[in-house]
């Protein structure tokens, strides 16, 4: 009933045309870099709350050390 003769494979030629003067290695490095960038941004969005808390506590810790240093100079 269904034949595989008419089934087309996905063609990357339109994407390769964007890099007319570039080598195929550069094309695949670019694709991998885009995938890594998307994954990094996704993880950053997921863990933003955790990162904000860590940075917040780090800033408070540094401010406490600075205040203790100022107090030790005054005394």
mmCIF file with all atom_site columns, N, CA and C in Angstrom:
data_model
loop_
_atom_site.group_PDB
_atom_site.id
_atom_site.type_symbol
_atom_site.label_atom_id
_atom_site.label_alt_id
_atom_site.label_comp_id
_atom_site.label_asym_id
_atom_site.label_entity_id
_atom_site.label_seq_id
_atom_site.pdbx_PDB_ins_code
_atom_site.Cartn_x
_atom_site.Cartn_y
_atom_site.Cartn_z
_atom_site.occupancy
_atom_site.B_iso_or_equiv
_atom_site.pdbx_formal_charge
_atom_site.auth_seq_id
_atom_site.auth_comp_id
_atom_site.auth_asym_id
_atom_site.auth_atom_id
_atom_site.pdbx_PDB_model_num
ATOM 1   N N  . UNK A 1 1  ? 0.822  -1.195 0.000  1.00 0.00 ? 1  UNK A N  1
ATOM 2   C CA . UNK A 1 1  ? 0.000  0.000  0.000  1.00 0.00 ? 1  UNK A CA 1
ATOM 3   C C  . UNK A 1 1  ? 0.870  1.264  0.000  1.00 0.00 ? 1  UNK A C  1
ATOM 4   N N  . UNK A 1 2  ? 1.806  1.333  0.955  1.00 0.00 ? 2  UNK A N  1
ATOM 5   C CA . UNK A 1 2  ? 2.708  2.477  1.004  1.00 0.00 ? 2  UNK A CA 1
ATOM 6   C C  . UNK A 1 2  ? 4.059  2.048  0.456  1.00 0.00 ? 2  UNK A C  1
ATOM 7   N N  . UNK A 1 3  ? 4.579  2.800  -0.462 1.00 0.00 ? 3  UNK A N  1
ATOM 8   C CA . UNK A 1 3  ? 5.895  2.455  -1.014 1.00 0.00 ? 3  UNK A CA 1
ATOM 9   C C  . UNK A 1 3  ? 6.926  3.476  -0.556 1.00 0.00 ? 3  UNK A C  1
ATOM 10  N N  . UNK A 1 4  ? 8.154  3.008  -0.462 1.00 0.00 ? 4  UNK A N  1
ATOM 11  C CA . UNK A 1 4  ? 9.248  3.879  -0.043 1.00 0.00 ? 4  UNK A CA 1
ATOM 12  C C  . UNK A 1 4  ? 9.888  4.589  -1.228 1.00 0.00 ? 4  UNK A C  1
ATOM 13  N N  . UNK A 1 5  ? 9.395  4.350  -2.428 1.00 0.00 ? 5  UNK A N  1
ATOM 14  C CA . UNK A 1 5  ? 10.002 4.953  -3.614 1.00 0.00 ? 5  UNK A CA 1
ATOM 15  C C  . UNK A 1 5  ? 9.825  6.469  -3.628 1.00 0.00 ? 5  UNK A C  1
ATOM 16  N N  . UNK A 1 6  ? 8.696  6.941  -3.171 1.00 0.00 ? 6  UNK A N  1
ATOM 17  C CA . UNK A 1 6  ? 8.410  8.375  -3.220 1.00 0.00 ? 6  UNK A CA 1
ATOM 18  C C  . UNK A 1 6  ? 8.894  9.121  -1.982 1.00 0.00 ? 6  UNK A C  1
ATOM 19  N N  . UNK A 1 7  ? 9.427  8.383  -1.028 1.00 0.00 ? 7  UNK A N  1
ATOM 20  C CA . UNK A 1 7  ? 9.875  9.018  0.212  1.00 0.00 ? 7  UNK A CA 1
ATOM 21  C C  . UNK A 1 7  ? 11.193 9.749  -0.040 1.00 0.00 ? 7  UNK A C  1
ATOM 22  N N  . UNK A 1 8  ? 11.259 11.019 0.329  1.00 0.00 ? 8  UNK A N  1
ATOM 23  C CA . UNK A 1 8  ? 12.466 11.810 0.125  1.00 0.00 ? 8  UNK A CA 1
ATOM 24  C C  . UNK A 1 8  ? 13.214 11.949 1.445  1.00 0.00 ? 8  UNK A C  1
ATOM 25  N N  . UNK A 1 9  ? 14.532 11.917 1.345  1.00 0.00 ? 9  UNK A N  1
ATOM 26  C CA . UNK A 1 9  ? 15.354 12.173 2.523  1.00 0.00 ? 9  UNK A CA 1
ATOM 27  C C  . UNK A 1 9  ? 15.474 13.680 2.708  1.00 0.00 ? 9  UNK A C  1
ATOM 28  N N  . UNK A 1 10 ? 15.705 14.084 3.964  1.00 0.00 ? 10 UNK A N  1
ATOM 29  C CA . UNK A 1 10 ? 15.876 15.513 4.214  1.00 0.00 ? 10 UNK A CA 1
ATOM 30  C C  . UNK A 1 10 ? 17.157 15.987 3.555  1.00 0.00 ? 10 UNK A C  1
ATOM 31  N N  . UNK A 1 11 ? 17.081 17.092 2.864  1.00 0.00 ? 11 UNK A N  1
ATOM 32  C CA . UNK A 1 11 ? 18.207 17.591 2.096  1.00 0.00 ? 11 UNK A CA 1
ATOM 33  C C  . UNK A 1 11 ? 18.796 18.823 2.775  1.00 0.00 ? 11 UNK A C  1
ATOM 34  N N  . UNK A 1 12 ? 20.101 18.799 3.006  1.00 0.00 ? 12 UNK A N  1
ATOM 35  C CA . UNK A 1 12 ? 20.789 19.914 3.652  1.00 0.00 ? 12 UNK A CA 1
ATOM 36  C C  . UNK A 1 12 ? 21.330 20.928 2.650  1.00 0.00 ? 12 UNK A C  1
ATOM 37  N N  . UNK A 1 13 ? 21.032 20.767 1.369  1.00 0.00 ? 13 UNK A N  1
ATOM 38  C CA . UNK A 1 13 ? 21.621 21.637 0.349  1.00 0.00 ? 13 UNK A CA 1
ATOM 39  C C  . UNK A 1 13 ? 21.253 23.101 0.541  1.00 0.00 ? 13 UNK A C  1
ATOM 40  N N  . UNK A 1 14 ? 20.033 23.373 0.964  1.00 0.00 ? 14 UNK A N  1
ATOM 41  C CA . UNK A 1 14 ? 19.633 24.771 1.150  1.00 0.00 ? 14 UNK A CA 1
ATOM 42  C C  . UNK A 1 14 ? 20.454 25.420 2.257  1.00 0.00 ? 14 UNK A C  1
ATOM 43  N N  . UNK A 1 15 ? 20.821 24.629 3.272  1.00 0.00 ? 15 UNK A N  1
ATOM 44  C CA . UNK A 1 15 ? 21.628 25.168 4.356  1.00 0.00 ? 15 UNK A CA 1
ATOM 45  C C  . UNK A 1 15 ? 23.078 25.326 3.918  1.00 0.00 ? 15 UNK A C  1
ATOM 46  N N  . UNK A 1 16 ? 23.550 24.382 3.108  1.00 0.00 ? 16 UNK A N  1
ATOM 47  C CA . UNK A 1 16 ? 24.926 24.481 2.615  1.00 0.00 ? 16 UNK A CA 1
ATOM 48  C C  . UNK A 1 16 ? 25.083 25.674 1.681  1.00 0.00 ? 16 UNK A C  1
ATOM 49  N N  . UNK A 1 17 ? 24.016 26.066 0.999  1.00 0.00 ? 17 UNK A N  1
ATOM 50  C CA . UNK A 1 17 ? 24.087 27.224 0.114  1.00 0.00 ? 17 UNK A CA 1
ATOM 51  C C  . UNK A 1 17 ? 24.362 28.513 0.887  1.00 0.00 ? 17 UNK A C  1
ATOM 52  N N  . UNK A 1 18 ? 24.038 28.519 2.177  1.00 0.00 ? 18 UNK A N  1
ATOM 53  C CA . UNK A 1 18 ? 24.353 29.696 2.983  1.00 0.00 ? 18 UNK A CA 1
ATOM 54  C C  . UNK A 1 18 ? 25.855 29.874 3.125  1.00 0.00 ? 18 UNK A C  1
ATOM 55  N N  . UNK A 1 19 ? 26.603 28.771 3.017  1.00 0.00 ? 19 UNK A N  1
ATOM 56  C CA . UNK A 1 19 ? 28.055 28.789 3.166  1.00 0.00 ? 19 UNK A CA 1
ATOM 57  C C  . UNK A 1 19 ? 28.695 28.415 1.834  1.00 0.00 ? 19 UNK A C  1
ATOM 58  N N  . UNK A 1 20 ? 28.473 29.249 0.822  1.00 0.00 ? 20 UNK A N  1
ATOM 59  C CA . UNK A 1 20 ? 28.918 28.906 -0.528 1.00 0.00 ? 20 UNK A CA 1
ATOM 60  C C  . UNK A 1 20 ? 30.423 28.707 -0.612 1.00 0.00 ? 20 UNK A C  1
ATOM 61  N N  . UNK A 1 21 ? 31.188 29.571 0.035  1.00 0.00 ? 21 UNK A N  1
ATOM 62  C CA . UNK A 1 21 ? 32.639 29.509 -0.086 1.00 0.00 ? 21 UNK A CA 1
ATOM 63  C C  . UNK A 1 21 ? 33.291 28.737 1.056  1.00 0.00 ? 21 UNK A C  1
ATOM 64  N N  . UNK A 1 22 ? 32.497 28.152 1.928  1.00 0.00 ? 22 UNK A N  1
ATOM 65  C CA . UNK A 1 22 ? 33.052 27.483 3.099  1.00 0.00 ? 22 UNK A CA 1
ATOM 66  C C  . UNK A 1 22 ? 33.147 25.980 2.864  1.00 0.00 ? 22 UNK A C  1
ATOM 67  N N  . UNK A 1 23 ? 34.048 25.361 3.604  1.00 0.00 ? 23 UNK A N  1
ATOM 68  C CA . UNK A 1 23 ? 34.208 23.916 3.479  1.00 0.00 ? 23 UNK A CA 1
ATOM 69  C C  . UNK A 1 23 ? 33.100 23.192 4.233  1.00 0.00 ? 23 UNK A C  1
ATOM 70  N N  . UNK A 1 24 ? 32.985 21.902 3.966  1.00 0.00 ? 24 UNK A N  1
ATOM 71  C CA . UNK A 1 24 ? 31.953 21.104 4.627  1.00 0.00 ? 24 UNK A CA 1
ATOM 72  C C  . UNK A 1 24 ? 32.259 20.946 6.113  1.00 0.00 ? 24 UNK A C  1
ATOM 73  N N  . UNK A 1 25 ? 33.555 20.930 6.468  1.00 0.00 ? 25 UNK A N  1
ATOM 74  C CA . UNK A 1 25 ? 33.923 20.838 7.877  1.00 0.00 ? 25 UNK A CA 1
ATOM 75  C C  . UNK A 1 25 ? 33.415 22.050 8.649  1.00 0.00 ? 25 UNK A C  1
ATOM 76  N N  . UNK A 1 26 ? 33.578 23.235 8.048  1.00 0.00 ? 26 UNK A N  1
ATOM 77  C CA . UNK A 1 26 ? 33.087 24.441 8.707  1.00 0.00 ? 26 UNK A CA 1
ATOM 78  C C  . UNK A 1 26 ? 31.580 24.384 8.876  1.00 0.00 ? 26 UNK A C  1
ATOM 79  N N  . UNK A 1 27 ? 30.873 23.862 7.885  1.00 0.00 ? 27 UNK A N  1
ATOM 80  C CA . UNK A 1 27 ? 29.416 23.741 7.955  1.00 0.00 ? 27 UNK A CA 1
ATOM 81  C C  . UNK A 1 27 ? 29.006 22.897 9.153  1.00 0.00 ? 27 UNK A C  1
ATOM 82  N N  . UNK A 1 28 ? 29.642 21.731 9.329  1.00 0.00 ? 28 UNK A N  1
ATOM 83  C CA . UNK A 1 28 ? 29.260 20.853 10.440 1.00 0.00 ? 28 UNK A CA 1
ATOM 84  C C  . UNK A 1 28 ? 29.689 21.426 11.780 1.00 0.00 ? 28 UNK A C  1
ATOM 85  N N  . UNK A 1 29 ? 30.831 22.124 11.819 1.00 0.00 ? 29 UNK A N  1
ATOM 86  C CA . UNK A 1 29 ? 31.245 22.793 13.057 1.00 0.00 ? 29 UNK A CA 1
ATOM 87  C C  . UNK A 1 29 ? 30.227 23.863 13.426 1.00 0.00 ? 29 UNK A C  1
ATOM 88  N N  . UNK A 1 30 ? 29.727 24.591 12.427 1.00 0.00 ? 30 UNK A N  1
ATOM 89  C CA . UNK A 1 30 ? 28.715 25.618 12.672 1.00 0.00 ? 30 UNK A CA 1
ATOM 90  C C  . UNK A 1 30 ? 27.431 24.995 13.215 1.00 0.00 ? 30 UNK A C  1
ATOM 91  N N  . UNK A 1 31 ? 26.989 23.886 12.624 1.00 0.00 ? 31 UNK A N  1
ATOM 92  C CA . UNK A 1 31 ? 25.767 23.216 13.084 1.00 0.00 ? 31 UNK A CA 1
ATOM 93  C C  . UNK A 1 31 ? 25.939 22.730 14.519 1.00 0.00 ? 31 UNK A C  1
ATOM 94  N N  . UNK A 1 32 ? 27.091 22.121 14.828 1.00 0.00 ? 32 UNK A N  1
ATOM 95  C CA . UNK A 1 32 ? 27.348 21.633 16.189 1.00 0.00 ? 32 UNK A CA 1
ATOM 96  C C  . UNK A 1 32 ? 27.390 22.799 17.165 1.00 0.00 ? 32 UNK A C  1
ATOM 97  N N  . UNK A 1 33 ? 27.998 23.922 16.763 1.00 0.00 ? 33 UNK A N  1
ATOM 98  C CA . UNK A 1 33 ? 28.058 25.094 17.636 1.00 0.00 ? 33 UNK A CA 1
ATOM 99  C C  . UNK A 1 33 ? 26.662 25.641 17.919 1.00 0.00 ? 33 UNK A C  1
ATOM 100 N N  . UNK A 1 34 ? 25.795 25.657 16.922 1.00 0.00 ? 34 UNK A N  1
ATOM 101 C CA . UNK A 1 34 ? 24.421 26.127 17.126 1.00 0.00 ? 34 UNK A CA 1
ATOM 102 C C  . UNK A 1 34 ? 23.684 25.212 18.092 1.00 0.00 ? 34 UNK A C  1
ATOM 103 N N  . UNK A 1 35 ? 23.864 23.891 17.939 1.00 0.00 ? 35 UNK A N  1
ATOM 104 C CA . UNK A 1 35 ? 23.203 22.937 18.839 1.00 0.00 ? 35 UNK A CA 1
ATOM 105 C C  . UNK A 1 35 ? 23.690 23.128 20.269 1.00 0.00 ? 35 UNK A C  1
ATOM 106 N N  . UNK A 1 36 ? 25.008 23.283 20.454 1.00 0.00 ? 36 UNK A N  1
ATOM 107 C CA . UNK A 1 36 ? 25.561 23.495 21.795 1.00 0.00 ? 36 UNK A CA 1
ATOM 108 C C  . UNK A 1 36 ? 25.043 24.802 22.380 1.00 0.00 ? 36 UNK A C  1
ATOM 109 N N  . UNK A 1 37 ? 24.956 25.846 21.559 1.00 0.00 ? 37 UNK A N  1
ATOM 110 C CA . UNK A 1 37 ? 24.446 27.132 22.034 1.00 0.00 ? 37 UNK A CA 1
ATOM 111 C C  . UNK A 1 37 ? 22.997 27.019 22.485 1.00 0.00 ? 37 UNK A C  1
ATOM 112 N N  . UNK A 1 38 ? 22.183 26.314 21.722 1.00 0.00 ? 38 UNK A N  1
ATOM 113 C CA . UNK A 1 38 ? 20.775 26.131 22.100 1.00 0.00 ? 38 UNK A CA 1
ATOM 114 C C  . UNK A 1 38 ? 20.670 25.351 23.402 1.00 0.00 ? 38 UNK A C  1
ATOM 115 N N  . UNK A 1 39 ? 21.464 24.293 23.558 1.00 0.00 ? 39 UNK A N  1
ATOM 116 C CA . UNK A 1 39 ? 21.445 23.515 24.800 1.00 0.00 ? 39 UNK A CA 1
ATOM 117 C C  . UNK A 1 39 ? 21.899 24.357 25.985 1.00 0.00 ? 39 UNK A C  1
ATOM 118 N N  . UNK A 1 40 ? 22.945 25.178 25.783 1.00 0.00 ? 40 UNK A N  1
ATOM 119 C CA . UNK A 1 40 ? 23.448 26.022 26.862 1.00 0.00 ? 40 UNK A CA 1
ATOM 120 C C  . UNK A 1 40 ? 22.393 27.034 27.292 1.00 0.00 ? 40 UNK A C  1
ATOM 121 N N  . UNK A 1 41 ? 21.747 27.670 26.332 1.00 0.00 ? 41 UNK A N  1
ATOM 122 C CA . UNK A 1 41 ? 20.718 28.665 26.663 1.00 0.00 ? 41 UNK A CA 1
ATOM 123 C C  . UNK A 1 41 ? 19.543 28.000 27.372 1.00 0.00 ? 41 UNK A C  1
ATOM 124 N N  . UNK A 1 42 ? 19.176 26.797 26.927 1.00 0.00 ? 42 UNK A N  1
ATOM 125 C CA . UNK A 1 42 ? 18.084 26.072 27.583 1.00 0.00 ? 42 UNK A CA 1
ATOM 126 C C  . UNK A 1 42 ? 18.432 25.751 29.030 1.00 0.00 ? 42 UNK A C  1
ATOM 127 N N  . UNK A 1 43 ? 19.643 25.244 29.253 1.00 0.00 ? 43 UNK A N  1
ATOM 128 C CA . UNK A 1 43 ? 20.067 24.943 30.625 1.00 0.00 ? 43 UNK A CA 1
ATOM 129 C C  . UNK A 1 43 ? 20.157 26.210 31.460 1.00 0.00 ? 43 UNK A C  1
ATOM 130 N N  . UNK A 1 44 ? 20.598 27.304 30.847 1.00 0.00 ? 44 UNK A N  1
ATOM 131 C CA . UNK A 1 44 ? 20.687 28.567 31.580 1.00 0.00 ? 44 UNK A CA 1
ATOM 132 C C  . UNK A 1 44 ? 19.307 29.042 32.007 1.00 0.00 ? 44 UNK A C  1
ATOM 133 N N  . UNK A 1 45 ? 18.326 28.900 31.131 1.00 0.00 ? 45 UNK A N  1
ATOM 134 C CA . UNK A 1 45 ? 16.959 29.296 31.484 1.00 0.00 ? 45 UNK A CA 1
ATOM 135 C C  . UNK A 1 45 ? 16.428 28.410 32.607 1.00 0.00 ? 45 UNK A C  1
ATOM 136 N N  . UNK A 1 46 ? 16.725 27.102 32.547 1.00 0.00 ? 46 UNK A N  1
ATOM 137 C CA . UNK A 1 46 ? 16.234 26.182 33.573 1.00 0.00 ? 46 UNK A CA 1
ATOM 138 C C  . UNK A 1 46 ? 16.858 26.494 34.928 1.00 0.00 ? 46 UNK A C  1
ATOM 139 N N  . UNK A 1 47 ? 18.179 26.741 34.936 1.00 0.00 ? 47 UNK A N  1
ATOM 140 C CA . UNK A 1 47 ? 18.896 26.911 36.195 1.00 0.00 ? 47 UNK A CA 1
ATOM 141 C C  . UNK A 1 47 ? 19.084 28.367 36.594 1.00 0.00 ? 47 UNK A C  1
ATOM 142 N N  . UNK A 1 48 ? 18.353 29.290 35.978 1.00 0.00 ? 48 UNK A N  1
ATOM 143 C CA . UNK A 1 48 ? 18.526 30.711 36.285 1.00 0.00 ? 48 UNK A CA 1
ATOM 144 C C  . UNK A 1 48 ? 18.242 31.004 37.750 1.00 0.00 ? 48 UNK A C  1
ATOM 145 N N  . UNK A 1 49 ? 17.188 30.413 38.288 1.00 0.00 ? 49 UNK A N  1
ATOM 146 C CA . UNK A 1 49 ? 16.854 30.663 39.691 1.00 0.00 ? 49 UNK A CA 1
ATOM 147 C C  . UNK A 1 49 ? 17.984 30.220 40.605 1.00 0.00 ? 49 UNK A C  1
ATOM 148 N N  . UNK A 1 50 ? 18.559 29.048 40.327 1.00 0.00 ? 50 UNK A N  1
ATOM 149 C CA . UNK A 1 50 ? 19.654 28.543 41.153 1.00 0.00 ? 50 UNK A CA 1
ATOM 150 C C  . UNK A 1 50 ? 20.867 29.452 41.019 1.00 0.00 ? 50 UNK A C  1
ATOM 151 N N  . UNK A 1 51 ? 21.174 29.890 39.797 1.00 0.00 ? 51 UNK A N  1
ATOM 152 C CA . UNK A 1 51 ? 22.328 30.760 39.581 1.00 0.00 ? 51 UNK A CA 1
ATOM 153 C C  . UNK A 1 51 ? 22.148 32.098 40.283 1.00 0.00 ? 51 UNK A C  1
ATOM 154 N N  . UNK A 1 52 ? 20.939 32.644 40.237 1.00 0.00 ? 52 UNK A N  1
ATOM 155 C CA . UNK A 1 52 ? 20.678 33.924 40.898 1.00 0.00 ? 52 UNK A CA 1
ATOM 156 C C  . UNK A 1 52 ? 20.892 33.790 42.400 1.00 0.00 ? 52 UNK A C  1
ATOM 157 N N  . UNK A 1 53 ? 20.437 32.686 42.980 1.00 0.00 ? 53 UNK A N  1
ATOM 158 C CA . UNK A 1 53 ? 20.628 32.490 44.418 1.00 0.00 ? 53 UNK A CA 1
ATOM 159 C C  . UNK A 1 53 ? 22.101 32.356 44.763 1.00 0.00 ? 53 UNK A C  1
ATOM 160 N N  . UNK A 1 54 ? 22.856 31.605 43.970 1.00 0.00 ? 54 UNK A N  1
ATOM 161 C CA . UNK A 1 54 ? 24.293 31.435 44.234 1.00 0.00 ? 54 UNK A CA 1
ATOM 162 C C  . UNK A 1 54 ? 25.008 32.773 44.133 1.00 0.00 ? 54 UNK A C  1
ATOM 163 N N  . UNK A 1 55 ? 24.719 33.547 43.103 1.00 0.00 ? 55 UNK A N  1
ATOM 164 C CA . UNK A 1 55 ? 25.358 34.859 42.942 1.00 0.00 ? 55 UNK A CA 1
ATOM 165 C C  . UNK A 1 55 ? 24.956 35.786 44.084 1.00 0.00 ? 55 UNK A C  1
ATOM 166 N N  . UNK A 1 56 ? 23.693 35.754 44.484 1.00 0.00 ? 56 UNK A N  1
ATOM 167 C CA . UNK A 1 56 ? 23.208 36.594 45.576 1.00 0.00 ? 56 UNK A CA 1
ATOM 168 C C  . UNK A 1 56 ? 23.958 36.285 46.875 1.00 0.00 ? 56 UNK A C  1
ATOM 169 N N  . UNK A 1 57 ? 24.077 34.995 47.217 1.00 0.00 ? 57 UNK A N  1
ATOM 170 C CA . UNK A 1 57 ? 24.786 34.625 48.439 1.00 0.00 ? 57 UNK A CA 1
ATOM 171 C C  . UNK A 1 57 ? 26.278 34.926 48.339 1.00 0.00 ? 57 UNK A C  1
ATOM 172 N N  . UNK A 1 58 ? 26.864 34.805 47.149 1.00 0.00 ? 58 UNK A N  1
ATOM 173 C CA . UNK A 1 58 ? 28.279 35.140 46.974 1.00 0.00 ? 58 UNK A CA 1
ATOM 174 C C  . UNK A 1 58 ? 28.506 36.634 47.190 1.00 0.00 ? 58 UNK A C  1
ATOM 175 N N  . UNK A 1 59 ? 27.617 37.459 46.668 1.00 0.00 ? 59 UNK A N  1
ATOM 176 C CA . UNK A 1 59 ? 27.750 38.912 46.859 1.00 0.00 ? 59 UNK A CA 1
ATOM 177 C C  . UNK A 1 59 ? 27.592 39.272 48.331 1.00 0.00 ? 59 UNK A C  1
ATOM 178 N N  . UNK A 1 60 ? 26.623 38.668 49.008 1.00 0.00 ? 60 UNK A N  1
ATOM 179 C CA . UNK A 1 60 ? 26.441 38.934 50.440 1.00 0.00 ? 60 UNK A CA 1
ATOM 180 C C  . UNK A 1 60 ? 27.678 38.503 51.217 1.00 0.00 ? 60 UNK A C  1
ATOM 181 N N  . UNK A 1 61 ? 28.248 37.347 50.871 1.00 0.00 ? 61 UNK A N  1
ATOM 182 C CA . UNK A 1 61 ? 29.447 36.852 51.550 1.00 0.00 ? 61 UNK A CA 1
ATOM 183 C C  . UNK A 1 61 ? 30.614 37.818 51.357 1.00 0.00 ? 61 UNK A C  1
ATOM 184 N N  . UNK A 1 62 ? 30.807 38.302 50.134 1.00 0.00 ? 62 UNK A N  1
ATOM 185 C CA . UNK A 1 62 ? 31.894 39.254 49.860 1.00 0.00 ? 62 UNK A CA 1
ATOM 186 C C  . UNK A 1 62 ? 31.660 40.558 50.610 1.00 0.00 ? 62 UNK A C  1
ATOM 187 N N  . UNK A 1 63 ? 30.422 41.035 50.652 1.00 0.00 ? 63 UNK A N  1
ATOM 188 C CA . UNK A 1 63 ? 30.122 42.261 51.399 1.00 0.00 ? 63 UNK A CA 1
ATOM 189 C C  . UNK A 1 63 ? 30.378 42.079 52.894 1.00 0.00 ? 63 UNK A C  1
ATOM 190 N N  . UNK A 1 64 ? 30.040 40.909 53.438 1.00 0.00 ? 64 UNK A N  1
ATOM 191 C CA . UNK A 1 64 ? 30.302 40.651 54.860 1.00 0.00 ? 64 UNK A CA 1
ATOM 192 C C  . UNK A 1 64 ? 31.796 40.671 55.146 1.00 0.00 ? 64 UNK A C  1
ATOM 193 N N  . UNK A 1 65 ? 32.590 40.050 54.281 1.00 0.00 ? 65 UNK A N  1
ATOM 194 C CA . UNK A 1 65 ? 34.049 40.067 54.463 1.00 0.00 ? 65 UNK A CA 1
ATOM 195 C C  . UNK A 1 65 ? 34.568 41.490 54.373 1.00 0.00 ? 65 UNK A C  1
ATOM 196 N N  . UNK A 1 66 ? 34.055 42.275 53.435 1.00 0.00 ? 66 UNK A N  1
ATOM 197 C CA . UNK A 1 66 ? 34.488 43.659 53.287 1.00 0.00 ? 66 UNK A CA 1
ATOM 198 C C  . UNK A 1 66 ? 34.144 44.476 54.533 1.00 0.00 ? 66 UNK A C  1
ATOM 199 N N  . UNK A 1 67 ? 32.938 44.292 55.071 1.00 0.00 ? 67 UNK A N  1
ATOM 200 C CA . UNK A 1 67 ? 32.530 45.013 56.283 1.00 0.00 ? 67 UNK A CA 1
ATOM 201 C C  . UNK A 1 67 ? 33.409 44.610 57.460 1.00 0.00 ? 67 UNK A C  1
ATOM 202 N N  . UNK A 1 68 ? 33.694 43.317 57.600 1.00 0.00 ? 68 UNK A N  1
ATOM 203 C CA . UNK A 1 68 ? 34.581 42.873 58.681 1.00 0.00 ? 68 UNK A CA 1
ATOM 204 C C  . UNK A 1 68 ? 35.978 43.457 58.523 1.00 0.00 ? 68 UNK A C  1
ATOM 205 N N  . UNK A 1 69 ? 36.458 43.574 57.300 1.00 0.00 ? 69 UNK A N  1
ATOM 206 C CA . UNK A 1 69 ? 37.768 44.175 57.050 1.00 0.00 ? 69 UNK A CA 1
ATOM 207 C C  . UNK A 1 69 ? 37.765 45.655 57.439 1.00 0.00 ? 69 UNK A C  1
ATOM 208 N N  . UNK A 1 70 ? 36.715 46.377 57.079 1.00 0.00 ? 70 UNK A N  1
ATOM 209 C CA . UNK A 1 70 ? 36.602 47.795 57.449 1.00 0.00 ? 70 UNK A CA 1
ATOM 210 C C  . UNK A 1 70 ? 36.548 47.941 58.971 1.00 0.00 ? 70 UNK A C  1
ATOM 211 N N  . UNK A 1 71 ? 35.778 47.076 59.625 1.00 0.00 ? 71 UNK A N  1
ATOM 212 C CA . UNK A 1 71 ? 35.682 47.134 61.092 1.00 0.00 ? 71 UNK A CA 1
ATOM 213 C C  . UNK A 1 71 ? 37.035 46.847 61.721 1.00 0.00 ? 71 UNK A C  1
ATOM 214 N N  . UNK A 1 72 ? 37.780 45.888 61.176 1.00 0.00 ? 72 UNK A N  1
ATOM 215 C CA . UNK A 1 72 ? 39.099 45.574 61.745 1.00 0.00 ? 72 UNK A CA 1
ATOM 216 C C  . UNK A 1 72 ? 40.077 46.730 61.553 1.00 0.00 ? 72 UNK A C  1
ATOM 217 N N  . UNK A 1 73 ? 39.939 47.494 60.484 1.00 0.00 ? 73 UNK A N  1
ATOM 218 C CA . UNK A 1 73 ? 40.800 48.665 60.275 1.00 0.00 ? 73 UNK A CA 1
ATOM 219 C C  . UNK A 1 73 ? 40.439 49.754 61.285 1.00 0.00 ? 73 UNK A C  1
ATOM 220 N N  . UNK A 1 74 ? 39.142 49.959 61.510 1.00 0.00 ? 74 UNK A N  1
ATOM 221 C CA . UNK A 1 74 ? 38.699 51.007 62.433 1.00 0.00 ? 74 UNK A CA 1
ATOM 222 C C  . UNK A 1 74 ? 39.119 50.667 63.857 1.00 0.00 ? 74 UNK A C  1
ATOM 223 N N  . UNK A 1 75 ? 38.977 49.424 64.251 1.00 0.00 ? 75 UNK A N  1
ATOM 224 C CA . UNK A 1 75 ? 39.336 49.017 65.625 1.00 0.00 ? 75 UNK A CA 1
ATOM 225 C C  . UNK A 1 75 ? 40.824 48.847 65.674 1.00 0.00 ? 75 UNK A C  1
#
